[in-house]
Short mmCIF file of C-alpha atoms in Angstrom, two decimals:
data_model
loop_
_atom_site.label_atom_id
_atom_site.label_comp_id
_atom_site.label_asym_id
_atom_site.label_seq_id
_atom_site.Cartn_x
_atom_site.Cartn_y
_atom_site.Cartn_z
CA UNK N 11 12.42 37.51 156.41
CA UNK N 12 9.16 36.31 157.72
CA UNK N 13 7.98 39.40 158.38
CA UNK N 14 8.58 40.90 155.43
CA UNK N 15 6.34 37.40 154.29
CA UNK N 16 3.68 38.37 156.63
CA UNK N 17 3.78 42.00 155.89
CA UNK N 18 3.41 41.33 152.41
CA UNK N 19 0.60 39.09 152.55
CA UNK N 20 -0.87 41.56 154.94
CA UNK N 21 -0.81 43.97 151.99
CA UNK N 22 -2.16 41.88 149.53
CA UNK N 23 -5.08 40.97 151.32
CA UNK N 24 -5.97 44.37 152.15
CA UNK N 25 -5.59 45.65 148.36
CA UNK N 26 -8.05 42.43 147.56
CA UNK N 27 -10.17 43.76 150.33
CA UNK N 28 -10.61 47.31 148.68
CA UNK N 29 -10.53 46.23 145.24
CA UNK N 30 -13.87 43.96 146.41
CA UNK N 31 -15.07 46.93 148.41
CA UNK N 32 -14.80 49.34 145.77
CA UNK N 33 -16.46 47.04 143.00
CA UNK N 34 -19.57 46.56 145.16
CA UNK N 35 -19.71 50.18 145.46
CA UNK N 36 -20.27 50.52 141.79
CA UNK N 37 -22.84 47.57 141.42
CA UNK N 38 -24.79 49.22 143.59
CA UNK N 39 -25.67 51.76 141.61
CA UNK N 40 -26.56 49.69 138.36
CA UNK N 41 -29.10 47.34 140.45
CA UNK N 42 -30.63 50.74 141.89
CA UNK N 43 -31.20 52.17 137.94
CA UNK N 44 -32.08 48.76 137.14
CA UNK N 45 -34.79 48.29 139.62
CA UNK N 46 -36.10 52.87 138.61
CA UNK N 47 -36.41 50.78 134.79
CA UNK N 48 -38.62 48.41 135.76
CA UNK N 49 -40.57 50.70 138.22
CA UNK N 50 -41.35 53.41 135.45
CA UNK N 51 -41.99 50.16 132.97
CA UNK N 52 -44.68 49.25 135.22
CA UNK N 53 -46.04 52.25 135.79
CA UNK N 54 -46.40 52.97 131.81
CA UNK N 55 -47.73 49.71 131.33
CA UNK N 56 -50.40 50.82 134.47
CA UNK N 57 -50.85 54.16 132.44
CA UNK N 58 -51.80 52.45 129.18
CA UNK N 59 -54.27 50.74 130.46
CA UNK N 60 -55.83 53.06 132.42
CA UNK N 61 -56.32 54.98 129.23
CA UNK N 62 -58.51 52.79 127.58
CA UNK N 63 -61.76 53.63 129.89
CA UNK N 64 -63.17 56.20 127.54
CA UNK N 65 -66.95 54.89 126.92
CA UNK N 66 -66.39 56.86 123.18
CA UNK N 67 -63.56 57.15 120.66
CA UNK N 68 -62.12 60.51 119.62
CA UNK N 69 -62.82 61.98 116.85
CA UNK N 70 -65.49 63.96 115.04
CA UNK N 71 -68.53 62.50 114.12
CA UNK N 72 -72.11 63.90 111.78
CA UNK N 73 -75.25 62.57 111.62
CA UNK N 74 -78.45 63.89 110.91
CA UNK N 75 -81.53 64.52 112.49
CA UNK N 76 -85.07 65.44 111.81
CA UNK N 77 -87.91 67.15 112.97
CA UNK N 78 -91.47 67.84 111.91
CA UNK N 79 -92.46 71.88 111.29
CA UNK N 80 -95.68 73.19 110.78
CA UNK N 81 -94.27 73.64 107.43
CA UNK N 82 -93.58 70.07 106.89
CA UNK N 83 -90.17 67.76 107.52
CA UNK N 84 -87.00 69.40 108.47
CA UNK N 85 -83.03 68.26 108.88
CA UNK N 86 -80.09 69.34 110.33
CA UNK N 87 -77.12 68.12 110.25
CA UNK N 88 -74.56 67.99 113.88
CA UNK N 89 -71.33 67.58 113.97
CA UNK N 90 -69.01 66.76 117.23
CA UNK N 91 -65.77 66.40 117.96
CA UNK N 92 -65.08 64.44 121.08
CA UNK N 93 -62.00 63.64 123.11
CA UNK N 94 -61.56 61.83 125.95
CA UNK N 95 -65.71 61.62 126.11
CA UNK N 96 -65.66 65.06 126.22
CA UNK N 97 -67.43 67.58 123.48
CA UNK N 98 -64.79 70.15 122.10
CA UNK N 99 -66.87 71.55 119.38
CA UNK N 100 -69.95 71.30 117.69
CA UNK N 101 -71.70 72.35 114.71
CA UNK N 102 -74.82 72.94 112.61
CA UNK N 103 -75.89 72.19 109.40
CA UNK N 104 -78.79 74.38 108.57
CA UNK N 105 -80.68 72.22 106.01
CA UNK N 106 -84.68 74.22 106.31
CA UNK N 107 -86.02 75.11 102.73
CA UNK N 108 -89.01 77.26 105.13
CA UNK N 109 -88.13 80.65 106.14
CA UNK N 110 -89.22 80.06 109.86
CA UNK N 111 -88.02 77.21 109.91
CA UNK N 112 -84.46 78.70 108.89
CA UNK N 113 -84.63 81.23 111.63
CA UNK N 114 -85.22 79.13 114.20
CA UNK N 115 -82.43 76.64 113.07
CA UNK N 116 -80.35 79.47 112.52
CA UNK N 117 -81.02 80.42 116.43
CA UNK N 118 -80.74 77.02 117.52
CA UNK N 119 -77.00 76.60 116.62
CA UNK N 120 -76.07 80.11 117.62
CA UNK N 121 -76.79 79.18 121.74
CA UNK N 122 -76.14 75.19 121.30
CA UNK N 123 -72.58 75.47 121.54
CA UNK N 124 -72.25 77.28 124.79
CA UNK N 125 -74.82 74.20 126.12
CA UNK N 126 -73.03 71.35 125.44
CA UNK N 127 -69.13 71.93 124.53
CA UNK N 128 -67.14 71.03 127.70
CA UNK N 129 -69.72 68.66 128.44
CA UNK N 130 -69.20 64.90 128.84
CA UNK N 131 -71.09 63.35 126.12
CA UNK N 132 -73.30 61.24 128.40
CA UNK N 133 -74.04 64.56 130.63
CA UNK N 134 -76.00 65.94 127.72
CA UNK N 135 -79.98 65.67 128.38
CA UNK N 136 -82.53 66.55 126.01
CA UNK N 137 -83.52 70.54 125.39
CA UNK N 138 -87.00 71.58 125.02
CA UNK N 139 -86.09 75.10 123.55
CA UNK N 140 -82.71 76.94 122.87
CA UNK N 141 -83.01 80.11 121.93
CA UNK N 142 -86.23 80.13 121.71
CA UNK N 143 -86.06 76.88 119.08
CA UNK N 144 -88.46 74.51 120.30
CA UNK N 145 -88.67 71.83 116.96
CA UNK N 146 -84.83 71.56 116.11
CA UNK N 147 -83.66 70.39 119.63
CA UNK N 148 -85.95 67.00 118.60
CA UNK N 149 -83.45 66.49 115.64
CA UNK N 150 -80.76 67.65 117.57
CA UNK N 151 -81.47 64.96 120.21
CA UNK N 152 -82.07 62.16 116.90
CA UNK N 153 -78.43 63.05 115.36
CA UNK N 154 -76.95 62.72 119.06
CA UNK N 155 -78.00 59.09 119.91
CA UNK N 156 -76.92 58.50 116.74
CA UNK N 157 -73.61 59.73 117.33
CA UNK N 158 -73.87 57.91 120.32
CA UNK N 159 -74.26 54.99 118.86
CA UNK N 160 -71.33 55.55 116.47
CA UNK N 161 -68.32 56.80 118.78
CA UNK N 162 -68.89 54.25 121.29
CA UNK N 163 -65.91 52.07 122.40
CA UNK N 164 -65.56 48.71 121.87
CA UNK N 165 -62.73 48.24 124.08
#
């Protein structure tokens, strides 16, 4: 009779023995996916912030500037669109009422693009001529620090 006693017990203690064994097993798992969630939580939180060092917002932005012909005062109007301080298009408003004037605007913003679209906004320096343009590149250069001056980040 006492060994059926001690076999028993014997038993029981090693059912208790893999029931505990067999429970750590699957807590392990849950602290290992809990510590992966906090991991890629930090990391996002890293990424967010790390996002905010653009100098300029996105977004597109039009100013004018102007320029002084032999003809008299001249505009133009520019328009950007920047993302991540970068230029991803740009445009030209042709606004010259003299016909020289309108041909060399007009040749201005046919070779402008290719000079400053892939460009980081703060990479663009000042043109003396494109295509052959020497006046509208001064307006150009106006509506730019202007633009500047408007997409810049506060943050």
């Amino acid at each position: 009779m006492q060994k059926t006693i001690l076999y028993a017990l014997f038993l029981f203690l090693v059912t208790g023995l893999l029931f505990t064994a067999c429970s750590r097993e699957e807590a392990e798992p849950e602290s290992v996916n809990k510590v992966e969630v906090e991991l890629e939580t930090k990391v996002t939180e890293e990424a967010a912030v790390e996002e905010d060092t653009s100098d300029y917002d996105d977004g597109t932005y039009s100013m004018d500037g102007s320029y002084v012909s032999p003809n008299g005062p001249e505009t133009i109007g520019v328009t950007l669109m920047l993302e991540d301080d970068t230029i991803t298009a740009v445009s030209i408003r042709k606004d010259a009422t003299a016909e020289k004037s309108i041909n060399y605007q007009s040749l201005f913003a046919n070779g402008i693009s290719a000079l400053v679209v892939g460009k980081k906004l703060d990479e663009i320096g000042t043109f003396s001529s494109v295509n052959g343009s020497s006046l509208t590149p001064k307006a150009f250069q106006e509506a730019l620090e202007l633009i500047k001056a408007a997409a810049e980040n506060e943050g």
